[in-house]
């Protein structure tokens, strides 16, 4: 049963996120007063990449791609999507965060294994930026866990649904900080310095071609599902049904796309400086408020 | 010629005899100097205010069997451009470098050496800058036949004649 | 002319025709025609054509304008780094027959002697309308399986290499910035 559920969740994550990314391209085009590609363009891109020839740069390169792909798929299975929960009770936030790191590390290993200096620079920037956004995000998470004395995703969702009060209303500062961190996780502008196509030739992805690229595009869509799903479950109360979850998912994604399509790009040290200034202060303030109000 | 330029030019005339500053345009002058005096002349000009070397270029006067090297200088105080011209024999084109006065001259001299074959004594680095694997005479010399070289090395496309005739004047 | 395609090739060609990522080698004036083609007025993205930063991921290579012998070396390098299937579009008369640089000692005259060109856009330079029409034509050709420049390059590799060596002397890049 859980195998079927897992397969359903993976298929849902893939098709929903890729469709949304196509819609995001359309939205960006409309903001720039263009017509934009059809919303299924991203499917064509991914499947076309899978039909192309590809080149390998050695064992580490191949293995890292599989590690990133496998690690991300494993993480998707722990995200509760409305009433579609594959492992009830096991979906602890820490599990998600640790499994997600496997995917990222696989990616980093494989990119550096390609030997291209642009990939090395891109990975260096990605990890530096990760240092920036993880810190405020984790502090906000600590506040959330302290509030409920619980760190299981589906339990947190159930508590929020039963009380009728989402964490976004209970701790608005924390939600804002988490959203800003989410932009960094997704690599949306203004925090897309590690991709930076014009500067470092799309950074970590520079040496991937054909089937490797197709796999990494699928991996990317899964990663988007995980990151936004985490935010929706933690702060917007997931959903009673799967549709409610998907609608909330779309709302968060839409907001991120709108913000990213009108923003210029931070340099990496500016991004880290930004994260360690306002989001960090706000996250501390939020956590102190949570702790003090819980103590009373 | 405003008073500032006149003052500078008179000072220079006092040092170097038999030179003539020609007025080309407003705030634009040229001067011809023999190649033996060129370096000391440019050094003096730099100290008198023409501190900015914009360009060094070369002209091939094939009928007179001479290369003309043109140093374009600029004075930031008066906004004056001065072109210092010096001539060198075409068969034995050797000039002293001006790298000691303006270090940036290195690249202009490399460029002139590559395209005209003028040697600059004292410039340590006269490797080709732009051309790769060049075996002919320097390409900017007037006796170099560019079309012939192009025809030999880069084959062209032959079009059908009826396509070209359509719409042209000879089609009537 | 049209060869019989297998079912898999049909699907693959259909996908390849509808998603073209381009790498542009902007040596000449064609660079100035691309921004209006990509941005709001002519919006190339509605056909699924988008810019790509690295040769490994690109499908089409745009040669926008004249190529000197020095840049041809880099183009051959870039082309060989791209992954098949790959297509080349030559812009303007410079790539056709040398254009106004037909008698220059430094620029090549005929691009398809050195790398296989799938589509030429005539003009000096072609307007964005012509570029969009040309891309539509290229998409048709890919869909029918006629754009087989990458296969021709593999089959006639010796012939292309010989032409490259005749014009360049040596294809390997020696460069004081890479030594």
PDB file of C-alpha atoms in Angstrom, chain C:
ATOM      1  CA  UNK C   1      14.933  13.024 -49.584  1.00  0.00           C
ATOM      2  CA  UNK C   2      12.879  12.262 -46.500  1.00  0.00           C
ATOM      3  CA  UNK C   3      14.149   9.098 -44.940  1.00  0.00           C
ATOM      4  CA  UNK C   4      11.885   6.628 -43.236  1.00  0.00           C
ATOM      5  CA  UNK C   5      11.944   7.356 -39.506  1.00  0.00           C
ATOM      6  CA  UNK C   6      11.302   4.827 -36.815  1.00  0.00           C
ATOM      7  CA  UNK C   7       8.601   5.575 -34.250  1.00  0.00           C
ATOM      8  CA  UNK C   8      11.195   6.460 -31.625  1.00  0.00           C
ATOM      9  CA  UNK C   9      12.933   8.873 -34.002  1.00  0.00           C
ATOM     10  CA  UNK C  10       9.607  10.494 -34.812  1.00  0.00           C
ATOM     11  CA  UNK C  11       8.875  11.175 -31.149  1.00  0.00           C
ATOM     12  CA  UNK C  12      12.428  12.315 -30.482  1.00  0.00           C
ATOM     13  CA  UNK C  13      12.454  14.658 -33.465  1.00  0.00           C
ATOM     14  CA  UNK C  14       9.112  16.092 -32.458  1.00  0.00           C
ATOM     15  CA  UNK C  15      10.479  16.881 -29.000  1.00  0.00           C
ATOM     16  CA  UNK C  16      13.750  18.236 -30.374  1.00  0.00           C
ATOM     17  CA  UNK C  17      11.947  20.535 -32.776  1.00  0.00           C
ATOM     18  CA  UNK C  18       9.839  22.081 -30.038  1.00  0.00           C
ATOM     19  CA  UNK C  19      12.566  22.763 -27.529  1.00  0.00           C
ATOM     20  CA  UNK C  20      15.647  24.436 -28.925  1.00  0.00           C
ATOM     21  CA  UNK C  21      18.253  25.837 -26.615  1.00  0.00           C
ATOM     22  CA  UNK C  22      20.626  28.085 -28.425  1.00  0.00           C
ATOM     23  CA  UNK C  23      24.194  29.031 -27.878  1.00  0.00           C
ATOM     24  CA  UNK C  24      25.090  32.183 -29.739  1.00  0.00           C
ATOM     25  CA  UNK C  25      28.542  32.932 -30.976  1.00  0.00           C
ATOM     26  CA  UNK C  26      28.251  36.663 -31.398  1.00  0.00           C
ATOM     27  CA  UNK C  27      31.320  37.665 -33.361  1.00  0.00           C
ATOM     28  CA  UNK C  28      29.634  39.959 -35.803  1.00  0.00           C
ATOM     29  CA  UNK C  29      26.783  42.409 -36.060  1.00  0.00           C
ATOM     30  CA  UNK C  30      24.179  39.637 -35.648  1.00  0.00           C
ATOM     31  CA  UNK C  31      24.551  40.056 -31.913  1.00  0.00           C
ATOM     32  CA  UNK C  32      22.506  43.224 -32.190  1.00  0.00           C
ATOM     33  CA  UNK C  33      19.589  41.495 -33.927  1.00  0.00           C
ATOM     34  CA  UNK C  34      19.194  38.844 -31.239  1.00  0.00           C
ATOM     35  CA  UNK C  35      18.004  40.977 -28.278  1.00  0.00           C
ATOM     36  CA  UNK C  36      14.883  42.257 -30.102  1.00  0.00           C
ATOM     37  CA  UNK C  37      14.214  38.700 -31.262  1.00  0.00           C
ATOM     38  CA  UNK C  38      14.434  37.395 -27.715  1.00  0.00           C
ATOM     39  CA  UNK C  39      12.664  40.182 -25.834  1.00  0.00           C
ATOM     40  CA  UNK C  40       9.137  41.503 -25.755  1.00  0.00           C
ATOM     41  CA  UNK C  41       8.614  42.489 -29.368  1.00  0.00           C
ATOM     42  CA  UNK C  42       9.327  39.242 -31.194  1.00  0.00           C
ATOM     43  CA  UNK C  43       9.524  36.884 -28.180  1.00  0.00           C
ATOM     44  CA  UNK C  44      11.419  33.845 -29.365  1.00  0.00           C
ATOM     45  CA  UNK C  45      10.504  31.924 -26.202  1.00  0.00           C
ATOM     46  CA  UNK C  46       6.964  31.243 -27.435  1.00  0.00           C
ATOM     47  CA  UNK C  47       8.478  28.690 -29.831  1.00  0.00           C
ATOM     48  CA  UNK C  48      10.424  27.089 -27.014  1.00  0.00           C
ATOM     49  CA  UNK C  49      13.667  28.689 -28.124  1.00  0.00           C
ATOM     50  CA  UNK C  50      15.732  30.034 -25.288  1.00  0.00           C
ATOM     51  CA  UNK C  51      19.301  31.065 -24.569  1.00  0.00           C
ATOM     52  CA  UNK C  52      21.619  28.543 -22.933  1.00  0.00           C
ATOM     53  CA  UNK C  53      24.896  29.415 -21.354  1.00  0.00           C
ATOM     54  CA  UNK C  54      26.966  26.326 -21.945  1.00  0.00           C
ATOM     55  CA  UNK C  55      27.732  24.292 -25.091  1.00  0.00           C
ATOM     56  CA  UNK C  56      27.049  21.011 -23.321  1.00  0.00           C
ATOM     57  CA  UNK C  57      23.358  21.760 -23.016  1.00  0.00           C
ATOM     58  CA  UNK C  58      22.797  23.714 -26.208  1.00  0.00           C
ATOM     59  CA  UNK C  59      21.041  22.343 -29.291  1.00  0.00           C
ATOM     60  CA  UNK C  60      21.648  25.074 -31.833  1.00  0.00           C
ATOM     61  CA  UNK C  61      24.750  27.140 -32.368  1.00  0.00           C
ATOM     62  CA  UNK C  62      24.170  30.527 -33.912  1.00  0.00           C
ATOM     63  CA  UNK C  63      27.062  31.949 -35.891  1.00  0.00           C
ATOM     64  CA  UNK C  64      26.030  35.562 -36.101  1.00  0.00           C
ATOM     65  CA  UNK C  65      28.289  37.185 -38.626  1.00  0.00           C
ATOM     66  CA  UNK C  66      31.801  36.909 -39.989  1.00  0.00           C
ATOM     67  CA  UNK C  67      34.304  34.460 -38.587  1.00  0.00           C
ATOM     68  CA  UNK C  68      37.979  35.230 -38.531  1.00  0.00           C
ATOM     69  CA  UNK C  69      40.434  32.365 -38.577  1.00  0.00           C
ATOM     70  CA  UNK C  70      41.066  32.954 -34.909  1.00  0.00           C
ATOM     71  CA  UNK C  71      37.412  32.710 -33.945  1.00  0.00           C
ATOM     72  CA  UNK C  72      36.809  29.741 -36.260  1.00  0.00           C
ATOM     73  CA  UNK C  73      39.128  27.693 -34.055  1.00  0.00           C
ATOM     74  CA  UNK C  74      36.988  28.498 -31.041  1.00  0.00           C
ATOM     75  CA  UNK C  75      33.812  27.750 -32.973  1.00  0.00           C
ATOM     76  CA  UNK C  76      35.105  24.320 -33.964  1.00  0.00           C
ATOM     77  CA  UNK C  77      35.979  23.704 -30.331  1.00  0.00           C
ATOM     78  CA  UNK C  78      32.562  24.814 -29.164  1.00  0.00           C
ATOM     79  CA  UNK C  79      30.800  22.779 -31.823  1.00  0.00           C
ATOM     80  CA  UNK C  80      32.664  19.643 -30.886  1.00  0.00           C
ATOM     81  CA  UNK C  81      31.798  20.160 -27.215  1.00  0.00           C
ATOM     82  CA  UNK C  82      28.087  20.205 -27.992  1.00  0.00           C
ATOM     83  CA  UNK C  83      26.146  16.982 -27.664  1.00  0.00           C
ATOM     84  CA  UNK C  84      24.397  15.468 -30.655  1.00  0.00           C
ATOM     85  CA  UNK C  85      21.881  16.138 -32.087  1.00  0.00           C
ATOM     86  CA  UNK C  86      23.121  19.645 -32.711  1.00  0.00           C
ATOM     87  CA  UNK C  87      22.315  22.168 -35.353  1.00  0.00           C
ATOM     88  CA  UNK C  88      24.086  25.224 -36.738  1.00  0.00           C
ATOM     89  CA  UNK C  89      22.428  28.350 -38.054  1.00  0.00           C
ATOM     90  CA  UNK C  90      24.570  30.733 -40.095  1.00  0.00           C
ATOM     91  CA  UNK C  91      23.508  34.371 -39.970  1.00  0.00           C
ATOM     92  CA  UNK C  92      23.936  36.858 -42.763  1.00  0.00           C
ATOM     93  CA  UNK C  93      25.950  36.960 -45.934  1.00  0.00           C
ATOM     94  CA  UNK C  94      29.268  36.781 -44.092  1.00  0.00           C
ATOM     95  CA  UNK C  95      28.762  33.109 -43.329  1.00  0.00           C
ATOM     96  CA  UNK C  96      27.399  32.463 -46.839  1.00  0.00           C
ATOM     97  CA  UNK C  97      30.168  33.895 -48.970  1.00  0.00           C
ATOM     98  CA  UNK C  98      32.228  36.260 -46.900  1.00  0.00           C
ATOM     99  CA  UNK C  99      29.916  39.237 -47.273  1.00  0.00           C
ATOM    100  CA  UNK C 100      31.706  42.563 -47.307  1.00  0.00           C
ATOM    101  CA  UNK C 101      34.796  40.827 -45.951  1.00  0.00           C
ATOM    102  CA  UNK C 102      35.100  38.541 -48.992  1.00  0.00           C
ATOM    103  CA  UNK C 103      38.678  39.663 -49.709  1.00  0.00           C
ATOM    104  CA  UNK C 104      39.908  39.918 -46.141  1.00  0.00           C
ATOM    105  CA  UNK C 105      43.016  37.997 -45.183  1.00  0.00           C
ATOM    106  CA  UNK C 106      41.563  37.158 -41.795  1.00  0.00           C
ATOM    107  CA  UNK C 107      37.986  36.031 -42.349  1.00  0.00           C
ATOM    108  CA  UNK C 108      36.772  32.809 -43.924  1.00  0.00           C
ATOM    109  CA  UNK C 109      34.296  32.973 -46.772  1.00  0.00           C
ATOM    110  CA  UNK C 110      32.200  29.868 -46.645  1.00  0.00           C
ATOM    111  CA  UNK C 111      31.232  28.469 -43.287  1.00  0.00           C
ATOM    112  CA  UNK C 112      29.920  25.066 -44.359  1.00  0.00           C
ATOM    113  CA  UNK C 113      33.323  23.948 -45.534  1.00  0.00           C
ATOM    114  CA  UNK C 114      34.450  23.831 -41.921  1.00  0.00           C
ATOM    115  CA  UNK C 115      31.371  22.875 -39.928  1.00  0.00           C
ATOM    116  CA  UNK C 116      28.031  21.555 -41.213  1.00  0.00           C
ATOM    117  CA  UNK C 117      25.404  24.287 -41.427  1.00  0.00           C
ATOM    118  CA  UNK C 118      21.762  23.279 -41.289  1.00  0.00           C
ATOM    119  CA  UNK C 119      20.225  26.606 -42.132  1.00  0.00           C
ATOM    120  CA  UNK C 120      21.440  29.901 -43.549  1.00  0.00           C
ATOM    121  CA  UNK C 121      19.680  33.189 -42.982  1.00  0.00           C
ATOM    122  CA  UNK C 122      20.532  35.526 -45.834  1.00  0.00           C
ATOM    123  CA  UNK C 123      20.747  39.262 -45.362  1.00  0.00           C
ATOM    124  CA  UNK C 124      23.135  41.777 -43.948  1.00  0.00           C
ATOM    125  CA  UNK C 125      21.927  41.432 -41.203  1.00  0.00           C
ATOM    126  CA  UNK C 126      18.637  39.492 -41.313  1.00  0.00           C
ATOM    127  CA  UNK C 127      15.808  41.296 -39.548  1.00  0.00           C
ATOM    128  CA  UNK C 128      14.188  39.653 -36.507  1.00  0.00           C
ATOM    129  CA  UNK C 129      11.229  38.658 -38.713  1.00  0.00           C
ATOM    130  CA  UNK C 130      13.635  36.770 -40.954  1.00  0.00           C
ATOM    131  CA  UNK C 131      15.259  35.146 -37.933  1.00  0.00           C
ATOM    132  CA  UNK C 132      11.903  33.968 -36.577  1.00  0.00           C
ATOM    133  CA  UNK C 133      10.909  32.642 -40.033  1.00  0.00           C
ATOM    134  CA  UNK C 134      14.257  30.897 -40.275  1.00  0.00           C
ATOM    135  CA  UNK C 135      13.790  29.232 -36.914  1.00  0.00           C
ATOM    136  CA  UNK C 136      10.322  28.060 -37.905  1.00  0.00           C
ATOM    137  CA  UNK C 137      11.898  26.538 -41.006  1.00  0.00           C
ATOM    138  CA  UNK C 138      14.590  24.868 -38.909  1.00  0.00           C
ATOM    139  CA  UNK C 139      11.944  23.435 -36.601  1.00  0.00           C
ATOM    140  CA  UNK C 140      10.147  21.985 -39.630  1.00  0.00           C
ATOM    141  CA  UNK C 141      13.371  20.456 -40.883  1.00  0.00           C
ATOM    142  CA  UNK C 142      14.155  18.899 -37.506  1.00  0.00           C
ATOM    143  CA  UNK C 143      10.633  17.564 -37.264  1.00  0.00           C
ATOM    144  CA  UNK C 144      11.000  15.835 -40.643  1.00  0.00           C
ATOM    145  CA  UNK C 145      14.450  14.555 -39.712  1.00  0.00           C
ATOM    146  CA  UNK C 146      16.158  16.515 -42.498  1.00  0.00           C
ATOM    147  CA  UNK C 147      18.451  18.587 -40.289  1.00  0.00           C
ATOM    148  CA  UNK C 148      21.241  16.029 -40.116  1.00  0.00           C
ATOM    149  CA  UNK C 149      24.313  18.255 -40.014  1.00  0.00           C
ATOM    150  CA  UNK C 150      25.685  16.437 -36.959  1.00  0.00           C
ATOM    151  CA  UNK C 151      25.471  13.116 -38.843  1.00  0.00           C
ATOM    152  CA  UNK C 152      27.217  14.609 -41.861  1.00  0.00           C
ATOM    153  CA  UNK C 153      29.960  15.889 -39.597  1.00  0.00           C
ATOM    154  CA  UNK C 154      30.488  12.425 -38.128  1.00  0.00           C
ATOM    155  CA  UNK C 155      30.462  10.719 -41.532  1.00  0.00           C
ATOM    156  CA  UNK C 156      32.659  13.245 -43.349  1.00  0.00           C
ATOM    157  CA  UNK C 157      34.896  14.082 -40.421  1.00  0.00           C
ATOM    158  CA  UNK C 158      38.121  13.732 -42.453  1.00  0.00           C
ATOM    159  CA  UNK C 159      36.864  16.086 -45.128  1.00  0.00           C
ATOM    160  CA  UNK C 160      35.869  18.748 -42.577  1.00  0.00           C
ATOM    161  CA  UNK C 161      39.142  18.350 -40.675  1.00  0.00           C
ATOM    162  CA  UNK C 162      41.111  18.706 -43.915  1.00  0.00           C
ATOM    163  CA  UNK C 163      39.297  21.946 -44.780  1.00  0.00           C
ATOM    164  CA  UNK C 164      39.856  23.258 -41.264  1.00  0.00           C
ATOM    165  CA  UNK C 165      43.547  22.465 -41.440  1.00  0.00           C
ATOM    166  CA  UNK C 166      43.863  24.084 -44.885  1.00  0.00           C
ATOM    167  CA  UNK C 167      42.401  27.342 -43.641  1.00  0.00           C
ATOM    168  CA  UNK C 168      43.795  27.412 -40.116  1.00  0.00           C
ATOM    169  CA  UNK C 169      47.059  25.494 -40.255  1.00  0.00           C
ATOM    170  CA  UNK C 170      46.254  23.935 -36.920  1.00  0.00           C
ATOM    171  CA  UNK C 171      42.967  23.597 -35.101  1.00  0.00           C
ATOM    172  CA  UNK C 172      44.449  23.346 -31.622  1.00  0.00           C
ATOM    173  CA  UNK C 173      44.308  26.633 -29.724  1.00  0.00           C
ATOM    174  CA  UNK C 174      47.566  28.219 -28.661  1.00  0.00           C
ATOM    175  CA  UNK C 175      46.871  31.252 -26.607  1.00  0.00           C
ATOM    176  CA  UNK C 176      48.992  33.366 -24.314  1.00  0.00           C
ATOM    177  CA  UNK C 177      46.058  33.552 -21.916  1.00  0.00           C
ATOM    178  CA  UNK C 178      45.803  29.775 -21.695  1.00  0.00           C
ATOM    179  CA  UNK C 179      49.451  28.867 -21.461  1.00  0.00           C
TER     180      UNK C 179
END
